[in-house]
Coordinates of N, CA, C and O in Angstrom, one line a residue:
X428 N 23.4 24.8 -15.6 CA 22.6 25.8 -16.1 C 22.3 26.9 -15.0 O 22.5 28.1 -15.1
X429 N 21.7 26.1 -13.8 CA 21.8 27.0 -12.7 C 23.0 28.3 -12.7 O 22.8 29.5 -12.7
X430 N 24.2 27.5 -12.7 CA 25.5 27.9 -12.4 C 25.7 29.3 -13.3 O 26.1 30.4 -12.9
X431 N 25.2 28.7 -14.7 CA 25.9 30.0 -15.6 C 24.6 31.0 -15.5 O 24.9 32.1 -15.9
X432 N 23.5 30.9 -15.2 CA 22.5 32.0 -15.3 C 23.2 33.2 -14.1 O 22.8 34.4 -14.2
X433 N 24.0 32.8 -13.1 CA 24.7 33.8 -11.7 C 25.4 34.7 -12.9 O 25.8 35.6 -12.2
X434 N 25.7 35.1 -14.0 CA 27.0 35.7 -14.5 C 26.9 35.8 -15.6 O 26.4 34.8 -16.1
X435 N 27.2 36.7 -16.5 CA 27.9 36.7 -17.6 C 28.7 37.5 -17.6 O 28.8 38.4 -16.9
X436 N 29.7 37.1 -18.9 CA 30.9 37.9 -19.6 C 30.7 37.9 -21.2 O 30.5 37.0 -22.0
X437 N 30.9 39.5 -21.4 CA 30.5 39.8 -23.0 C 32.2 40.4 -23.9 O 32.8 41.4 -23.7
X438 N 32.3 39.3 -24.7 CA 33.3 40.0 -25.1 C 32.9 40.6 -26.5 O 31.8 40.2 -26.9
X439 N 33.7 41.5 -27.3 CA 33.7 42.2 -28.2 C 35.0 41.8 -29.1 O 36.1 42.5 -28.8
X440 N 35.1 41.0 -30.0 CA 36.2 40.4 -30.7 C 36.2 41.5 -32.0 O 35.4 42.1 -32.7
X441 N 37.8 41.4 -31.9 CA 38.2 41.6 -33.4 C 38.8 41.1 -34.3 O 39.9 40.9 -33.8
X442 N 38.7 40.6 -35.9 CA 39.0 39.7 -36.4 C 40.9 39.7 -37.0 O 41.5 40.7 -36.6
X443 N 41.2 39.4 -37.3 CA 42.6 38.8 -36.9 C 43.4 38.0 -36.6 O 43.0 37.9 -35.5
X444 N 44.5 37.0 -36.8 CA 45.5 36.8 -36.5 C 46.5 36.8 -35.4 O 47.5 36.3 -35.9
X445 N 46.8 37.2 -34.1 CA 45.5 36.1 -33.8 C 44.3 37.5 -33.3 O 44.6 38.7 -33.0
X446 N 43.1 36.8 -33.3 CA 41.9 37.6 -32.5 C 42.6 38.7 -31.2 O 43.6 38.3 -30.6
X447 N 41.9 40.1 -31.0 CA 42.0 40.8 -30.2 C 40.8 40.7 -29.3 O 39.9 40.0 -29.9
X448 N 40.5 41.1 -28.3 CA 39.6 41.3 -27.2 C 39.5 42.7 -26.7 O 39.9 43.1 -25.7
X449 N 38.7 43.8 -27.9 CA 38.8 45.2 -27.3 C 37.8 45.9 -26.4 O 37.8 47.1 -26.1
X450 N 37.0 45.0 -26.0 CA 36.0 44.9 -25.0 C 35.7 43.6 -24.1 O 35.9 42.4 -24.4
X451 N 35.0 44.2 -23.2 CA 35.0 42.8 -22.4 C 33.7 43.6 -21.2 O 33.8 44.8 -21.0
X452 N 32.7 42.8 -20.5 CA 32.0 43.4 -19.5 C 31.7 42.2 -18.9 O 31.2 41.4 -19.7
X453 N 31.8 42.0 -17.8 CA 31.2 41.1 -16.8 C 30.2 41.6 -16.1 O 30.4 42.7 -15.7
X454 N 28.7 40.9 -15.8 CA 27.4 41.0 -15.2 C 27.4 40.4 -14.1 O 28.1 39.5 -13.7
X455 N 26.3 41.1 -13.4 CA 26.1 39.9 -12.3 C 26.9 39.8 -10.7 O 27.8 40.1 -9.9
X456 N 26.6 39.6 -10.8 CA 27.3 38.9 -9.0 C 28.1 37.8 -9.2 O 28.6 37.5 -8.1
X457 N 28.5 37.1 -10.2 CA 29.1 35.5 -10.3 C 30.6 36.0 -10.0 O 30.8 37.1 -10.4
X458 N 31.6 35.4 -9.3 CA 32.9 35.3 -9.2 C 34.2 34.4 -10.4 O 34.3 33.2 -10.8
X459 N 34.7 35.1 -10.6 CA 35.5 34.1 -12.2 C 36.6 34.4 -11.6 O 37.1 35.5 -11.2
X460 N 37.2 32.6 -11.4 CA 38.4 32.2 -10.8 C 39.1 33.0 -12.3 O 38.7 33.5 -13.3
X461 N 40.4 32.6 -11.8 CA 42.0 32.7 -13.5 C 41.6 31.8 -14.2 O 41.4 32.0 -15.4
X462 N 41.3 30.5 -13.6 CA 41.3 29.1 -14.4 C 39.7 29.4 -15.6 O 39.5 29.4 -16.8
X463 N 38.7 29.6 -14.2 CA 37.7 29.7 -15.0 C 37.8 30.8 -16.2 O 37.9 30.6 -17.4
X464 N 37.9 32.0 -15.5 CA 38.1 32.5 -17.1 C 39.1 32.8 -18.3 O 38.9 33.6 -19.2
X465 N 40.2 32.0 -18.1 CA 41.1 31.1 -19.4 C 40.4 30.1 -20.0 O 40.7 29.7 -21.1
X466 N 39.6 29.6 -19.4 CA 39.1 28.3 -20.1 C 37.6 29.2 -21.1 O 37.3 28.9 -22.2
X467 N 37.0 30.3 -20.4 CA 36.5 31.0 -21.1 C 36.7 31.6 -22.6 O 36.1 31.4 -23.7
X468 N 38.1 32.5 -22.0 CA 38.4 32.8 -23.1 C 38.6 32.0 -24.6 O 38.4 32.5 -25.7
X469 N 38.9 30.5 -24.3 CA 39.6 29.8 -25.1 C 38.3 29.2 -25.8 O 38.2 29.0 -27.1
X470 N 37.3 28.9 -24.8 CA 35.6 28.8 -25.3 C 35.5 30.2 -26.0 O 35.4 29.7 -27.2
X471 N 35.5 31.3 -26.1 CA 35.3 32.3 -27.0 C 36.0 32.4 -28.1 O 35.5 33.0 -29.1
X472 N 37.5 31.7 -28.1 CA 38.4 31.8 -29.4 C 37.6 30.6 -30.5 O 37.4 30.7 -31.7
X473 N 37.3 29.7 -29.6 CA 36.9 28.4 -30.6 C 35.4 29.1 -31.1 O 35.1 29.0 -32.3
X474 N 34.6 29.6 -30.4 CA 33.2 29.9 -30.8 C 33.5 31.2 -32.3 O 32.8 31.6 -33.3
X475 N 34.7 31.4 -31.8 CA 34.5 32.9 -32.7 C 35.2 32.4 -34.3 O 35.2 33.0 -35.4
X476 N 35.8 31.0 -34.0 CA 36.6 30.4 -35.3 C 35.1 29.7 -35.9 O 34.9 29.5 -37.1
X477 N 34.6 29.6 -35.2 CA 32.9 28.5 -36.1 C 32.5 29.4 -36.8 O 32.5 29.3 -38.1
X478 N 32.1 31.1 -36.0 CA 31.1 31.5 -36.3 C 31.2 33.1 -37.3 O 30.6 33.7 -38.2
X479 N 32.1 33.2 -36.7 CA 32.7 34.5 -37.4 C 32.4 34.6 -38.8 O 31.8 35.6 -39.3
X480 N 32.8 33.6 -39.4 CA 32.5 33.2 -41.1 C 31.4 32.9 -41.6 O 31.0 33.0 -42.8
X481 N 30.5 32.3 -40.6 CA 29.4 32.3 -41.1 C 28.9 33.9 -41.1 O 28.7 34.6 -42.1
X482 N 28.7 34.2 -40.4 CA 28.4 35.8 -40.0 C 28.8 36.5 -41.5 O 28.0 36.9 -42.4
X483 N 30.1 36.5 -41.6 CA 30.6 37.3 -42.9 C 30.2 37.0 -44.1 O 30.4 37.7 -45.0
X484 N 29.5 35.4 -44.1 CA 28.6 34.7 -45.3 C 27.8 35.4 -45.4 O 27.7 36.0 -46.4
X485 N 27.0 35.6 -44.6 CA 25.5 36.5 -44.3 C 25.4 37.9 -44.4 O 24.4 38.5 -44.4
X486 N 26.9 38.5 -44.6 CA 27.0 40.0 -44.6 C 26.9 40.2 -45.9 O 26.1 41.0 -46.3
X487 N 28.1 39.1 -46.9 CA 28.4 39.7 -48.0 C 27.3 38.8 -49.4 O 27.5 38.6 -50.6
X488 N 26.4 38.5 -48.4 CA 25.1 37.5 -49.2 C 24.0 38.9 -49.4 O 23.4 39.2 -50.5
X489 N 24.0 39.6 -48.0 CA 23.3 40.6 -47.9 C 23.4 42.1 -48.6 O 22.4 42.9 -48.8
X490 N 25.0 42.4 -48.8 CA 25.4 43.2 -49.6 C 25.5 43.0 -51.4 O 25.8 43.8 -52.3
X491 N 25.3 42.0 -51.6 CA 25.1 41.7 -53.0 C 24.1 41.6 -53.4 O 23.8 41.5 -54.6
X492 N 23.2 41.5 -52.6 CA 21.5 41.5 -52.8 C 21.0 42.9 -53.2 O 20.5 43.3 -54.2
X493 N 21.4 43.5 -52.2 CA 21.5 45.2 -52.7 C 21.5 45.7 -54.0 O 20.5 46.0 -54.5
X494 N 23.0 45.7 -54.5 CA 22.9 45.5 -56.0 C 22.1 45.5 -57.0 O 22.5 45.3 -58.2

């Protein structure tokens, strides 16, 4: 926890086949080896496959409420 509070990296995904990365910003002082941030990225593909859909549940829950 220590570790990840030194740093962050914010990406900005786009949905797709596969996913694009049209933004990206790194914070902080932390140093990100290759290794570390491939294994990032791949932590961001998998987070973005959980969550993405739920997200879009909640959009098109919220757009029909409207109605």
């Amino acid at each position: 926890e220590e570790f990840a509070s030194d740093g962050r990296l914010v990406l900005a995904i786009i949905p797709g086949k596969p996913i694009k990365i049209c933004s990206m910003q790194k914070g902080d002082e932390m140093s990100i080896t290759p290794e570390k941030f491939s294994e990032m990225l791949d932590f961001a593909e998998e987070k973005y496959k959980t969550i993405f859909p739920e997200v879009m549940k909640k959009i098109e829950k919220a757009l029909k409420s409207k109605d």
